[in-house]
Amino acid sequence: MHCCKTGIDMNDDKKVKAALKDIYLRLSETYGPQHWWPVESPFEVMVGAILTQSAAWTNVEKAINNLKSAHLLSPPAIRNMSFSELAEHIKPSGYYNVKTRKLKALVYWLGENYADDIDRMAGIETDKMRQELLGVYGIGPETADSILLYALGKPVFVIDAYTLRIFARIGLIEEGESYNNCQRLFTANLKPDTALFNEYHALIVKLAKEACSKKPACGRCCLSQICRHGGKI
Ligand code: SF4
């Protein structure tokens, strides 16, 4: 397929690989290291990955800090807490009743299947673990992949709404592209490198906040020279 948007022949692996590398380097030079995921433990990443659904990270931090300051940020504590107490603690992250159910489902699954041992989870083959996570109530592809990458250190590329928006604007995927197809763009054309995938996703989020928001500020975007929409939206 020839991408009329960027002028890149999408069947030319070398050109697609070069474009993805070029985008990464431009973002990296512009924004520097992002130091993700900004939490202290793999379990905290898992909790954050659920709480961040439809929520700004600043509000997730408030919810996590509520649990931390009450010494309740652990699988047994969340299992043993009443539904209403947990809901009260995570209220700042929004949708707190449904997120309470999701957190409860996560910690019961973690206890029953891995005795709360996240290192044991990390030892499971990536695709198998992904399928297991997707079977837990409240965990969809983005949450599962965030857990795989940021909690378990697996080389899995996380796709989110920002990635879909930005790469459609650039012209490397179609508008309305599926999660899996967008993920394939990265995994088929980048080496499976956990550190690279971690940083690339974090830089995409940074770009979405700094320039490529709903109303893009192409004039101050480091990708404007290679983006089909640069300066035209
Ligand atoms: S040039 Fe504009 S549309 Fe393209 S990535 Fe940058 S901000 Fe987004």
Short mmCIF file of C-alpha atoms and ligand atoms in Angstrom, two decimals:
data_model
loop_
_atom_site.label_atom_id
_atom_site.label_comp_id
_atom_site.label_asym_id
_atom_site.label_seq_id
_atom_site.Cartn_x
_atom_site.Cartn_y
_atom_site.Cartn_z
CA MET A 1 0.00 0.00 0.00
CA HIS A 2 1.24 3.46 -0.84
CA CYS A 3 0.43 6.00 1.81
CA CYS A 4 -0.71 9.07 -0.09
CA LYS A 5 -0.54 11.06 3.12
CA THR A 6 3.15 10.87 3.94
CA GLY A 7 4.39 9.71 0.58
CA ILE A 8 5.77 6.62 2.30
CA ASP A 9 5.25 3.31 0.55
CA MET A 10 3.80 1.27 3.45
CA ASN A 11 5.06 -1.89 1.75
CA ASP A 12 8.60 -0.56 1.88
CA ASP A 13 9.68 -1.83 5.29
CA LYS A 14 12.89 0.17 5.22
CA LYS A 15 11.07 3.47 4.72
CA VAL A 16 8.48 2.72 7.39
CA LYS A 17 11.21 1.72 9.84
CA ALA A 18 13.17 4.88 8.99
CA ALA A 19 10.05 7.05 9.51
CA LEU A 20 9.35 5.53 12.94
CA LYS A 21 12.98 6.01 13.95
CA ASP A 22 13.00 9.58 12.67
CA ILE A 23 9.84 10.40 14.66
CA TYR A 24 11.35 8.90 17.79
CA LEU A 25 14.60 10.85 17.43
CA ARG A 26 12.79 14.13 16.82
CA LEU A 27 10.58 13.61 19.88
CA SER A 28 13.51 12.51 22.00
CA GLU A 29 15.64 15.49 21.01
CA THR A 30 12.77 17.88 21.66
CA TYR A 31 11.44 16.54 24.94
CA GLY A 32 14.30 14.53 26.48
CA PRO A 33 13.88 11.51 28.79
CA GLN A 34 10.36 11.08 30.19
CA HIS A 35 11.14 8.76 33.15
CA TRP A 36 7.99 6.63 32.93
CA TRP A 37 6.11 5.08 34.65
CA PRO A 38 6.15 7.69 37.45
CA VAL A 39 5.37 5.33 40.37
CA GLU A 40 7.33 3.31 42.90
CA SER A 41 6.41 -0.36 42.41
CA PRO A 42 5.01 -2.80 39.81
CA PHE A 43 1.83 -3.19 41.86
CA GLU A 44 1.40 0.58 41.88
CA VAL A 45 1.73 0.50 38.06
CA MET A 46 -1.07 -2.07 37.90
CA VAL A 47 -3.33 0.01 40.10
CA GLY A 48 -2.45 3.16 38.14
CA ALA A 49 -3.15 1.41 34.82
CA ILE A 50 -6.75 0.81 35.95
CA LEU A 51 -7.28 4.16 37.64
CA THR A 52 -5.99 6.10 34.62
CA GLN A 53 -8.82 4.82 32.43
CA SER A 54 -10.75 7.97 31.43
CA ALA A 55 -8.83 10.02 34.01
CA ALA A 56 -6.07 12.62 34.06
CA TRP A 57 -2.89 11.39 35.72
CA THR A 58 -2.98 14.16 38.35
CA ASN A 59 -6.27 12.72 39.63
CA VAL A 60 -4.88 9.19 39.56
CA GLU A 61 -1.98 10.40 41.70
CA LYS A 62 -4.40 11.78 44.27
CA ALA A 63 -6.19 8.42 44.46
CA ILE A 64 -2.93 6.48 44.75
CA ASN A 65 -1.67 8.88 47.41
CA ASN A 66 -4.88 8.33 49.39
CA LEU A 67 -4.19 4.58 49.41
CA LYS A 68 -0.51 5.07 50.17
CA SER A 69 -0.94 7.45 53.04
CA ALA A 70 -3.43 5.01 54.62
CA HIS A 71 -0.92 2.15 54.05
CA LEU A 72 -3.47 0.38 51.88
CA LEU A 73 -1.62 0.10 48.58
CA SER A 74 -1.08 -3.67 48.56
CA PRO A 75 -3.03 -6.63 47.13
CA PRO A 76 -4.13 -7.99 50.55
CA ALA A 77 -5.17 -4.56 51.80
CA ILE A 78 -7.29 -3.92 48.69
CA ARG A 79 -8.80 -7.42 48.94
CA ASN A 80 -9.70 -6.97 52.60
CA MET A 81 -11.01 -3.42 52.35
CA SER A 82 -14.76 -2.93 52.07
CA PHE A 83 -16.11 -1.88 48.70
CA SER A 84 -17.20 1.51 50.06
CA GLU A 85 -13.88 2.22 51.77
CA LEU A 86 -11.94 1.48 48.58
CA ALA A 87 -14.35 3.59 46.54
CA GLU A 88 -13.84 6.49 48.94
CA HIS A 89 -10.05 6.31 48.60
CA ILE A 90 -10.01 6.23 44.82
CA LYS A 91 -12.78 8.79 44.33
CA PRO A 92 -10.46 11.46 42.82
CA SER A 93 -9.80 9.23 39.78
CA GLY A 94 -13.50 9.31 38.76
CA TYR A 95 -15.84 6.40 37.87
CA TYR A 96 -14.89 5.15 41.31
CA ASN A 97 -17.60 2.51 41.69
CA VAL A 98 -16.67 0.69 38.51
CA LYS A 99 -12.95 1.18 39.21
CA THR A 100 -13.45 -0.29 42.69
CA ARG A 101 -14.92 -3.41 41.07
CA LYS A 102 -12.00 -3.53 38.64
CA LEU A 103 -9.37 -3.20 41.38
CA LYS A 104 -11.07 -5.88 43.44
CA ALA A 105 -11.14 -8.19 40.39
CA LEU A 106 -7.44 -7.54 39.78
CA VAL A 107 -6.29 -8.30 43.33
CA TYR A 108 -8.45 -11.43 43.65
CA TRP A 109 -7.03 -12.69 40.34
CA LEU A 110 -3.49 -11.82 41.46
CA GLY A 111 -3.92 -13.64 44.77
CA GLU A 112 -5.58 -16.73 43.35
CA ASN A 113 -3.26 -17.20 40.39
CA TYR A 114 0.08 -15.79 41.50
CA ALA A 115 -0.09 -15.55 45.31
CA ASP A 116 0.45 -11.76 44.84
CA ASP A 117 3.89 -12.46 43.36
CA ILE A 118 4.35 -10.05 40.44
CA ASP A 119 7.82 -11.47 39.69
CA ARG A 120 6.12 -14.79 38.94
CA MET A 121 3.82 -13.01 36.49
CA ALA A 122 6.86 -11.49 34.79
CA GLY A 123 8.23 -15.01 34.23
CA ILE A 124 5.24 -16.02 32.10
CA GLU A 125 5.55 -15.84 28.31
CA THR A 126 4.27 -12.46 27.06
CA ASP A 127 1.36 -13.56 24.82
CA LYS A 128 0.11 -15.98 27.46
CA MET A 129 0.24 -13.31 30.16
CA ARG A 130 -1.54 -10.86 27.85
CA GLN A 131 -4.37 -13.33 27.33
CA GLU A 132 -4.61 -13.94 31.08
CA LEU A 133 -4.76 -10.20 31.82
CA LEU A 134 -7.41 -9.68 29.14
CA GLY A 135 -9.52 -12.25 30.97
CA VAL A 136 -9.63 -10.14 34.14
CA TYR A 137 -12.69 -7.91 34.55
CA GLY A 138 -11.90 -4.32 33.59
CA ILE A 139 -8.67 -5.01 31.72
CA GLY A 140 -8.72 -4.19 28.01
CA PRO A 141 -5.83 -4.10 25.53
CA GLU A 142 -4.41 -0.72 26.59
CA THR A 143 -4.50 -1.57 30.30
CA ALA A 144 -3.08 -5.06 29.70
CA ASP A 145 -0.26 -3.71 27.55
CA SER A 146 0.53 -0.94 30.07
CA ILE A 147 0.85 -3.60 32.77
CA LEU A 148 2.98 -5.84 30.54
CA LEU A 149 5.34 -3.01 29.60
CA TYR A 150 5.54 -0.84 32.70
CA ALA A 151 4.97 -3.36 35.51
CA LEU A 152 6.42 -6.55 34.01
CA GLY A 153 9.10 -5.10 31.73
CA LYS A 154 7.85 -6.90 28.61
CA PRO A 155 8.57 -5.42 25.15
CA VAL A 156 4.94 -4.59 24.31
CA PHE A 157 3.99 -1.35 22.55
CA VAL A 158 1.12 0.46 24.28
CA ILE A 159 -1.44 2.12 22.02
CA ASP A 160 -3.74 4.81 23.31
CA ALA A 161 -6.07 7.43 21.87
CA TYR A 162 -3.12 9.84 21.53
CA THR A 163 -1.15 7.35 19.44
CA LEU A 164 -4.11 6.68 17.16
CA ARG A 165 -4.76 10.40 16.69
CA ILE A 166 -1.15 11.45 16.10
CA PHE A 167 -0.17 8.63 13.75
CA ALA A 168 -3.33 9.10 11.69
CA ARG A 169 -2.49 12.80 11.37
CA ILE A 170 1.08 12.00 10.42
CA GLY A 171 -0.29 9.55 7.87
CA LEU A 172 1.22 6.25 8.98
CA ILE A 173 -2.16 4.72 9.84
CA GLU A 174 -5.69 5.36 8.67
CA GLU A 175 -8.14 7.35 10.72
CA GLY A 176 -10.19 4.94 12.85
CA GLU A 177 -7.44 2.29 12.69
CA SER A 178 -7.86 -0.59 15.15
CA TYR A 179 -5.76 -0.99 18.28
CA ASN A 180 -4.16 -4.17 16.96
CA ASN A 181 -3.28 -2.77 13.54
CA CYS A 182 -1.74 0.32 15.05
CA GLN A 183 0.26 -1.82 17.48
CA ARG A 184 1.47 -3.91 14.55
CA LEU A 185 2.89 -0.79 12.89
CA PHE A 186 5.32 -0.44 15.80
CA THR A 187 6.03 -4.06 16.65
CA ALA A 188 6.65 -5.05 13.02
CA ASN A 189 9.03 -2.19 12.42
CA LEU A 190 10.92 -1.65 15.67
CA LYS A 191 13.11 -4.12 17.50
CA PRO A 192 11.36 -5.54 20.58
CA ASP A 193 13.09 -3.36 23.12
CA THR A 194 11.36 -2.64 26.44
CA ALA A 195 13.29 0.60 27.08
CA LEU A 196 12.55 1.88 23.57
CA PHE A 197 8.84 1.01 23.76
CA ASN A 198 8.62 2.59 27.21
CA GLU A 199 10.19 5.84 26.06
CA TYR A 200 8.45 5.98 22.67
CA HIS A 201 4.99 5.72 24.25
CA ALA A 202 5.86 8.30 26.91
CA LEU A 203 7.09 10.70 24.20
CA ILE A 204 3.88 10.28 22.21
CA VAL A 205 1.88 11.23 25.31
CA LYS A 206 4.18 14.23 25.80
CA LEU A 207 3.66 15.34 22.18
CA ALA A 208 -0.11 15.01 22.59
CA LYS A 209 0.03 17.33 25.58
CA GLU A 210 2.53 19.83 24.21
CA ALA A 211 1.50 20.17 20.56
CA CYS A 212 -0.72 17.50 19.00
CA SER A 213 -3.81 18.03 21.13
CA LYS A 214 -7.35 18.01 19.78
CA LYS A 215 -6.50 21.36 18.19
CA PRO A 216 -2.93 20.74 17.08
CA ALA A 217 -0.28 23.45 17.39
CA CYS A 218 1.68 22.39 14.32
CA GLY A 219 3.71 25.58 14.33
CA ARG A 220 5.58 24.44 17.41
CA CYS A 221 5.70 20.73 16.61
CA CYS A 222 8.98 18.95 15.96
CA LEU A 223 7.19 16.65 13.49
CA SER A 224 5.68 19.35 11.27
CA GLN A 225 8.19 18.75 8.45
CA ILE A 226 7.32 15.07 8.17
CA CYS A 227 3.64 15.18 9.13
CA ARG A 228 1.06 15.26 6.42
CA HIS A 229 -1.07 17.62 8.49
CA GLY A 230 1.76 19.78 9.71
CA GLY A 231 0.64 23.38 9.58
CA LYS A 232 -2.47 22.56 7.59
CA ILE A 233 -5.08 21.77 10.21
S1 SF4 B 1 2.57 18.56 12.84
FE1 SF4 B 1 0.60 19.04 13.76
S2 SF4 B 1 -0.78 17.32 13.29
FE2 SF4 B 1 1.35 16.67 12.86
S3 SF4 B 1 2.00 15.65 14.75
FE3 SF4 B 1 2.65 17.79 14.92
S4 SF4 B 1 0.95 18.88 15.97
FE4 SF4 B 1 0.20 16.87 15.26
#
